[in-house]
Amino acid sequence: MRTTLRDIARLHAEGTRFTMVTAYDYTSARIAERAGIPLLLVGDSLGMVVQGHDSTLPVAVDDIVHHSQAVVRGCETPLVVGDLPFLSYATRRDAVHAARRIMGEGGCGSVKLEGGRTVARTVRLLVESGVPVMGHLGFTPQSQHQIGVRVQGRDAAAARALVRDALALQDAGAWAIVLELVPASLAREITELLSIPTIGIGAGAHCSGEVQVWHDVLGLFDAHVPKHTRRFANLGDDAVDALRELSAQVAAGAFPGPENCSDVDPGVLAEVMREVGP
Ligand code: KIV
């Protein structure tokens, strides 16, 4: 049985902090499920960590649908949330179309979109049409050229705007809100003010839950570790070591070993070679 919005609301009501991680394929979805993660995000961060772009902007609805299908096939219990990519909800008609694809074809149980009061009417329409919507405030990567890659809500005007945006999303029917790169004390106030859960990333320890990018927490990049994350494993280094060892064993004739091979009856082989040999 998949986690439902009601299950997450229950965790929130109990004060149990929950985790969401990004997942982009079948194998990672299986691993996340084995770890008991209740929420998976097919984030448009896939533009960077899977496709190698320098931002989320090139990601298309087709990409989210494609990766969501794999993630949904890989797990039975987590609720899978799919990002509405850049400009896929510029009009409410676009938003309905994109959400239909991400839920109908991708199999997601919710969509996520970026923005506050400017998207509140879109959120309301989606929710009233039966689409669960997760909001995303603070640093919103799809607006990075307008707002810059930095902590948001530091001065009074920006903090006030963030609080108003959060209330507008809640009022429009969003069931949760990601707070990205928001000062911890402000995220805490917003979390206490709202009745729906907040999910932080770079927003301190007082949000209702935490979201992290798969590649960051598992150490799949050799680049620097951003301030808002922590490496819980070094899978990138482990993979390099493993592939070096594979290569060395192939070169030395130590792999594949007898346990990796199958054989044919020597009599059959000799007969075949007699027939076809010189
Ligand atoms: O796309 C993504 O991975 C996200 C998270 C950082 C919240 O939106």
Short mmCIF file of C-alpha atoms and ligand atoms in Angstrom, two decimals:
data_model
loop_
_atom_site.label_atom_id
_atom_site.label_comp_id
_atom_site.label_asym_id
_atom_site.label_seq_id
_atom_site.Cartn_x
_atom_site.Cartn_y
_atom_site.Cartn_z
CA MET A 1 0.00 0.00 0.00
CA ARG A 2 1.40 3.39 -0.96
CA THR A 3 1.87 6.12 1.58
CA THR A 4 -1.01 8.58 1.30
CA LEU A 5 -1.31 12.27 2.05
CA ARG A 6 -3.28 11.20 5.10
CA ASP A 7 -0.30 9.11 6.33
CA ILE A 8 2.00 12.11 5.99
CA ALA A 9 -0.56 14.33 7.73
CA ARG A 10 -0.65 11.78 10.56
CA LEU A 11 3.16 11.85 10.93
CA HIS A 12 2.97 15.62 10.96
CA ALA A 13 0.23 15.65 13.59
CA GLU A 14 2.26 13.27 15.77
CA GLY A 15 5.31 15.50 15.41
CA THR A 16 7.28 12.73 13.67
CA ARG A 17 9.78 14.28 11.26
CA PHE A 18 9.84 12.44 7.94
CA THR A 19 12.27 12.20 5.03
CA MET A 20 11.83 12.69 1.31
CA VAL A 21 14.66 11.91 -1.09
CA THR A 22 14.89 12.41 -4.80
CA ALA A 23 14.82 9.28 -6.95
CA TYR A 24 15.11 9.10 -10.69
CA ASP A 25 15.15 5.40 -11.54
CA TYR A 26 13.91 1.91 -10.65
CA THR A 27 16.97 0.83 -8.68
CA SER A 28 17.14 3.88 -6.46
CA ALA A 29 13.40 3.64 -5.78
CA ARG A 30 13.89 0.03 -4.62
CA ILE A 31 16.76 1.06 -2.36
CA ALA A 32 14.82 3.99 -0.88
CA GLU A 33 11.88 1.73 -0.21
CA ARG A 34 14.12 -0.81 1.56
CA ALA A 35 15.31 2.08 3.75
CA GLY A 36 11.70 2.89 4.66
CA ILE A 37 11.63 6.34 3.05
CA PRO A 38 7.96 7.34 2.74
CA LEU A 39 8.24 10.06 0.08
CA LEU A 40 10.18 10.06 -3.18
CA LEU A 41 10.58 13.11 -5.36
CA VAL A 42 11.19 12.79 -9.07
CA GLY A 43 12.74 16.23 -8.96
CA ASP A 44 13.72 18.39 -11.89
CA SER A 45 17.17 18.30 -10.25
CA LEU A 46 17.50 15.31 -12.59
CA GLY A 47 18.43 17.93 -15.18
CA MET A 48 21.71 18.35 -13.32
CA VAL A 49 22.45 15.07 -11.57
CA VAL A 50 21.20 12.72 -14.31
CA GLN A 51 21.38 14.74 -17.52
CA GLY A 52 24.43 16.88 -16.74
CA HIS A 53 22.88 20.30 -17.41
CA ASP A 54 23.88 23.26 -15.27
CA SER A 55 20.31 24.02 -14.16
CA THR A 56 16.84 22.50 -13.96
CA LEU A 57 15.55 24.64 -16.83
CA PRO A 58 16.05 22.18 -19.73
CA VAL A 59 13.93 19.47 -18.05
CA ALA A 60 10.72 18.63 -19.91
CA VAL A 61 7.46 17.03 -18.80
CA ASP A 62 8.49 14.00 -20.90
CA ASP A 63 11.60 13.60 -18.70
CA ILE A 64 9.60 13.68 -15.48
CA VAL A 65 7.08 11.20 -16.91
CA HIS A 66 9.85 8.86 -18.10
CA HIS A 67 11.73 8.87 -14.78
CA SER A 68 8.52 8.70 -12.72
CA GLN A 69 7.47 5.53 -14.52
CA ALA A 70 10.75 3.87 -13.56
CA VAL A 71 10.55 5.07 -9.95
CA VAL A 72 6.93 3.95 -9.57
CA ARG A 73 7.85 0.51 -10.98
CA GLY A 74 10.65 0.28 -8.40
CA CYS A 75 8.60 0.73 -5.24
CA GLU A 76 5.27 -0.17 -3.73
CA THR A 77 5.04 1.88 -0.55
CA PRO A 78 6.51 5.39 -0.99
CA LEU A 79 4.34 8.21 -2.26
CA VAL A 80 5.98 9.43 -5.46
CA VAL A 81 5.87 13.18 -6.15
CA GLY A 82 6.73 14.49 -9.62
CA ASP A 83 8.05 17.99 -10.31
CA LEU A 84 6.22 20.22 -12.75
CA PRO A 85 9.18 21.47 -14.79
CA PHE A 86 10.04 25.00 -15.89
CA LEU A 87 7.23 26.68 -17.88
CA SER A 88 5.01 23.59 -17.75
CA TYR A 89 2.53 25.53 -15.55
CA ALA A 90 2.90 28.99 -17.07
CA THR A 91 -0.82 28.90 -17.82
CA ARG A 92 -3.45 27.00 -15.88
CA ARG A 93 -4.25 25.01 -19.00
CA ASP A 94 -0.58 23.97 -19.26
CA ALA A 95 -0.56 23.04 -15.58
CA VAL A 96 -3.57 20.75 -15.92
CA HIS A 97 -2.06 19.12 -19.00
CA ALA A 98 1.34 18.58 -17.34
CA ALA A 99 -0.22 17.27 -14.12
CA ARG A 100 -2.39 14.88 -16.09
CA ARG A 101 0.69 13.45 -17.77
CA ILE A 102 2.81 13.23 -14.60
CA MET A 103 0.07 11.52 -12.61
CA GLY A 104 -1.74 9.67 -15.43
CA GLU A 105 1.27 8.46 -17.41
CA GLY A 106 4.06 8.82 -14.85
CA GLY A 107 2.05 7.24 -12.02
CA CYS A 108 2.92 9.92 -9.44
CA GLY A 109 0.62 10.52 -6.50
CA SER A 110 1.26 14.27 -6.34
CA VAL A 111 2.94 17.05 -8.25
CA LYS A 112 5.23 19.77 -6.91
CA LEU A 113 5.51 23.27 -8.29
CA GLU A 114 7.52 26.35 -7.42
CA GLY A 115 6.16 29.73 -6.35
CA GLY A 116 3.77 31.33 -3.91
CA ARG A 117 0.95 33.81 -4.46
CA THR A 118 1.67 33.97 -8.19
CA VAL A 119 0.79 30.27 -8.57
CA ALA A 120 -1.94 30.09 -5.91
CA ARG A 121 -4.79 30.12 -8.44
CA THR A 122 -3.09 27.34 -10.37
CA VAL A 123 -2.67 25.33 -7.18
CA ARG A 124 -6.33 25.80 -6.32
CA LEU A 125 -7.47 24.68 -9.78
CA LEU A 126 -5.24 21.60 -9.66
CA VAL A 127 -6.38 20.66 -6.16
CA GLU A 128 -10.03 21.16 -7.08
CA SER A 129 -9.41 18.94 -10.12
CA GLY A 130 -8.10 16.15 -7.89
CA VAL A 131 -4.35 16.77 -8.16
CA PRO A 132 -2.48 16.79 -4.83
CA VAL A 133 -0.01 19.68 -4.93
CA MET A 134 3.20 20.18 -2.97
CA GLY A 135 4.46 23.78 -2.98
CA HIS A 136 8.08 24.94 -3.10
CA LEU A 137 9.24 28.28 -1.67
CA GLY A 138 12.47 30.02 -0.75
CA PHE A 139 15.16 29.34 -3.31
CA THR A 140 13.18 28.11 -6.28
CA PRO A 141 15.69 26.81 -8.85
CA GLN A 142 13.43 27.47 -11.84
CA SER A 143 13.70 31.22 -11.03
CA GLN A 144 17.43 31.16 -10.40
CA HIS A 145 18.12 33.80 -13.05
CA GLN A 146 15.70 36.18 -11.34
CA ILE A 147 16.49 35.52 -7.68
CA GLY A 148 20.05 34.15 -7.69
CA VAL A 149 21.28 30.96 -6.03
CA ARG A 150 21.20 32.12 -2.42
CA VAL A 151 19.32 32.00 0.85
CA GLN A 152 15.94 33.72 0.51
CA GLY A 153 13.95 35.66 3.13
CA ARG A 154 16.80 37.34 4.96
CA ASP A 155 15.40 40.88 5.07
CA ALA A 156 12.02 41.94 6.42
CA ALA A 157 10.35 42.40 3.03
CA ALA A 158 11.54 39.03 1.73
CA ALA A 159 10.62 37.26 4.98
CA ARG A 160 7.16 38.84 4.93
CA ALA A 161 6.69 37.76 1.31
CA LEU A 162 7.71 34.20 2.15
CA VAL A 163 5.22 33.96 5.01
CA ARG A 164 2.44 35.34 2.79
CA ASP A 165 3.36 32.94 0.01
CA ALA A 166 3.26 29.99 2.41
CA LEU A 167 -0.17 31.01 3.71
CA ALA A 168 -1.44 31.49 0.14
CA LEU A 169 -0.30 28.00 -0.88
CA GLN A 170 -1.90 26.45 2.18
CA ASP A 171 -5.10 28.39 1.52
CA ALA A 172 -5.08 27.22 -2.11
CA GLY A 173 -5.02 23.60 -0.94
CA ALA A 174 -1.34 22.57 -1.11
CA TRP A 175 -0.76 19.58 1.17
CA ALA A 176 2.89 20.34 1.98
CA ILE A 177 5.49 22.98 1.16
CA VAL A 178 9.21 22.54 0.47
CA LEU A 179 11.26 25.35 2.02
CA GLU A 180 14.62 25.56 0.25
CA LEU A 181 17.48 27.78 1.47
CA VAL A 182 15.40 29.65 4.02
CA PRO A 183 16.87 30.94 7.31
CA ALA A 184 16.25 28.32 10.00
CA SER A 185 14.43 30.68 12.36
CA LEU A 186 12.08 31.84 9.60
CA ALA A 187 11.43 28.24 8.49
CA ARG A 188 10.60 27.40 12.08
CA GLU A 189 8.08 30.27 12.33
CA ILE A 190 6.47 29.28 9.03
CA THR A 191 6.27 25.65 10.17
CA GLU A 192 4.57 26.70 13.41
CA LEU A 193 2.19 29.00 11.57
CA LEU A 194 1.00 26.45 9.01
CA SER A 195 -1.26 23.49 9.58
CA ILE A 196 0.29 21.60 6.62
CA PRO A 197 3.82 20.12 6.81
CA THR A 198 6.91 21.96 5.66
CA ILE A 199 9.77 19.99 4.14
CA GLY A 200 13.12 21.68 4.49
CA ILE A 201 16.32 21.65 2.48
CA GLY A 202 18.80 24.18 3.75
CA ALA A 203 16.08 25.42 6.10
CA GLY A 204 17.21 24.13 9.49
CA ALA A 205 16.02 21.34 11.72
CA HIS A 206 12.55 22.60 12.60
CA CYS A 207 10.64 21.85 9.45
CA SER A 208 8.13 18.98 9.59
CA GLY A 209 10.33 16.90 7.29
CA GLU A 210 13.54 17.07 5.28
CA VAL A 211 14.22 16.54 1.59
CA GLN A 212 17.64 15.77 0.15
CA VAL A 213 19.02 15.00 -3.27
CA TRP A 214 20.04 11.35 -3.71
CA HIS A 215 23.47 12.11 -5.18
CA ASP A 216 24.33 14.56 -2.38
CA VAL A 217 23.56 12.32 0.60
CA LEU A 218 25.10 9.22 -0.97
CA GLY A 219 28.29 10.95 -2.06
CA LEU A 220 27.95 10.26 -5.76
CA PHE A 221 29.72 13.46 -6.81
CA ASP A 222 33.36 14.27 -6.26
CA ALA A 223 32.56 18.00 -6.28
CA HIS A 224 32.27 19.92 -3.01
CA VAL A 225 29.53 19.07 -0.54
CA PRO A 226 26.98 21.94 -0.41
CA LYS A 227 26.38 23.48 3.04
CA HIS A 228 22.76 22.28 3.13
CA THR A 229 23.66 18.61 2.80
CA ARG A 230 25.69 15.88 4.48
CA ARG A 231 27.29 12.80 2.98
CA PHE A 232 25.98 9.66 4.63
CA ALA A 233 28.02 7.44 2.28
CA ASN A 234 30.74 7.77 -0.33
CA LEU A 235 29.24 5.67 -3.10
CA GLY A 236 31.10 7.59 -5.80
CA ASP A 237 34.49 6.68 -4.29
CA ASP A 238 33.30 3.13 -3.62
CA ALA A 239 32.26 2.81 -7.26
CA VAL A 240 35.63 4.10 -8.51
CA ASP A 241 37.45 1.59 -6.26
CA ALA A 242 35.18 -1.23 -7.40
CA LEU A 243 35.63 -0.45 -11.10
CA ARG A 244 39.43 -0.17 -10.68
CA GLU A 245 39.44 -3.57 -9.00
CA LEU A 246 37.27 -5.03 -11.79
CA SER A 247 39.68 -3.67 -14.36
CA ALA A 248 42.73 -5.03 -12.50
CA GLN A 249 41.18 -8.49 -12.13
CA VAL A 250 40.22 -8.61 -15.82
CA ALA A 251 43.79 -7.63 -16.76
CA ALA A 252 45.21 -10.29 -14.42
CA GLY A 253 42.87 -13.01 -15.67
CA ALA A 254 41.38 -13.32 -12.18
CA PHE A 255 37.89 -12.38 -13.33
CA PRO A 256 35.69 -14.00 -14.49
CA GLY A 257 36.41 -17.04 -12.29
CA PRO A 258 35.06 -20.58 -12.65
CA GLU A 259 32.02 -19.64 -10.53
CA ASN A 260 31.07 -17.01 -13.12
CA CYS A 261 31.12 -19.41 -16.08
CA SER A 262 29.07 -22.25 -17.49
CA ASP A 263 30.46 -25.22 -19.42
CA VAL A 264 29.51 -27.71 -22.08
CA ASP A 265 29.98 -31.47 -21.93
CA PRO A 266 33.61 -32.14 -23.09
CA GLY A 267 32.44 -35.00 -25.30
CA VAL A 268 29.94 -32.75 -27.10
CA LEU A 269 32.55 -30.06 -27.52
CA ALA A 270 35.14 -32.47 -28.92
CA GLU A 271 32.59 -33.82 -31.41
CA VAL A 272 31.63 -30.33 -32.59
CA MET A 273 35.26 -29.32 -33.02
CA ARG A 274 36.02 -32.50 -34.96
CA GLU A 275 33.14 -31.66 -37.31
CA VAL A 276 33.90 -27.97 -37.88
CA GLY A 277 37.63 -27.83 -37.15
CA PRO A 278 40.36 -27.76 -39.86
O1 KIV B 1 14.25 18.96 -7.91
C1 KIV B 1 14.58 18.75 -6.74
O2 KIV B 1 15.40 17.89 -6.42
C2 KIV B 1 13.95 19.57 -5.71
C3 KIV B 1 14.44 19.42 -4.31
C4 KIV B 1 15.73 20.07 -4.11
C5 KIV B 1 13.42 19.91 -3.33
O3 KIV B 1 13.10 20.35 -6.01
#
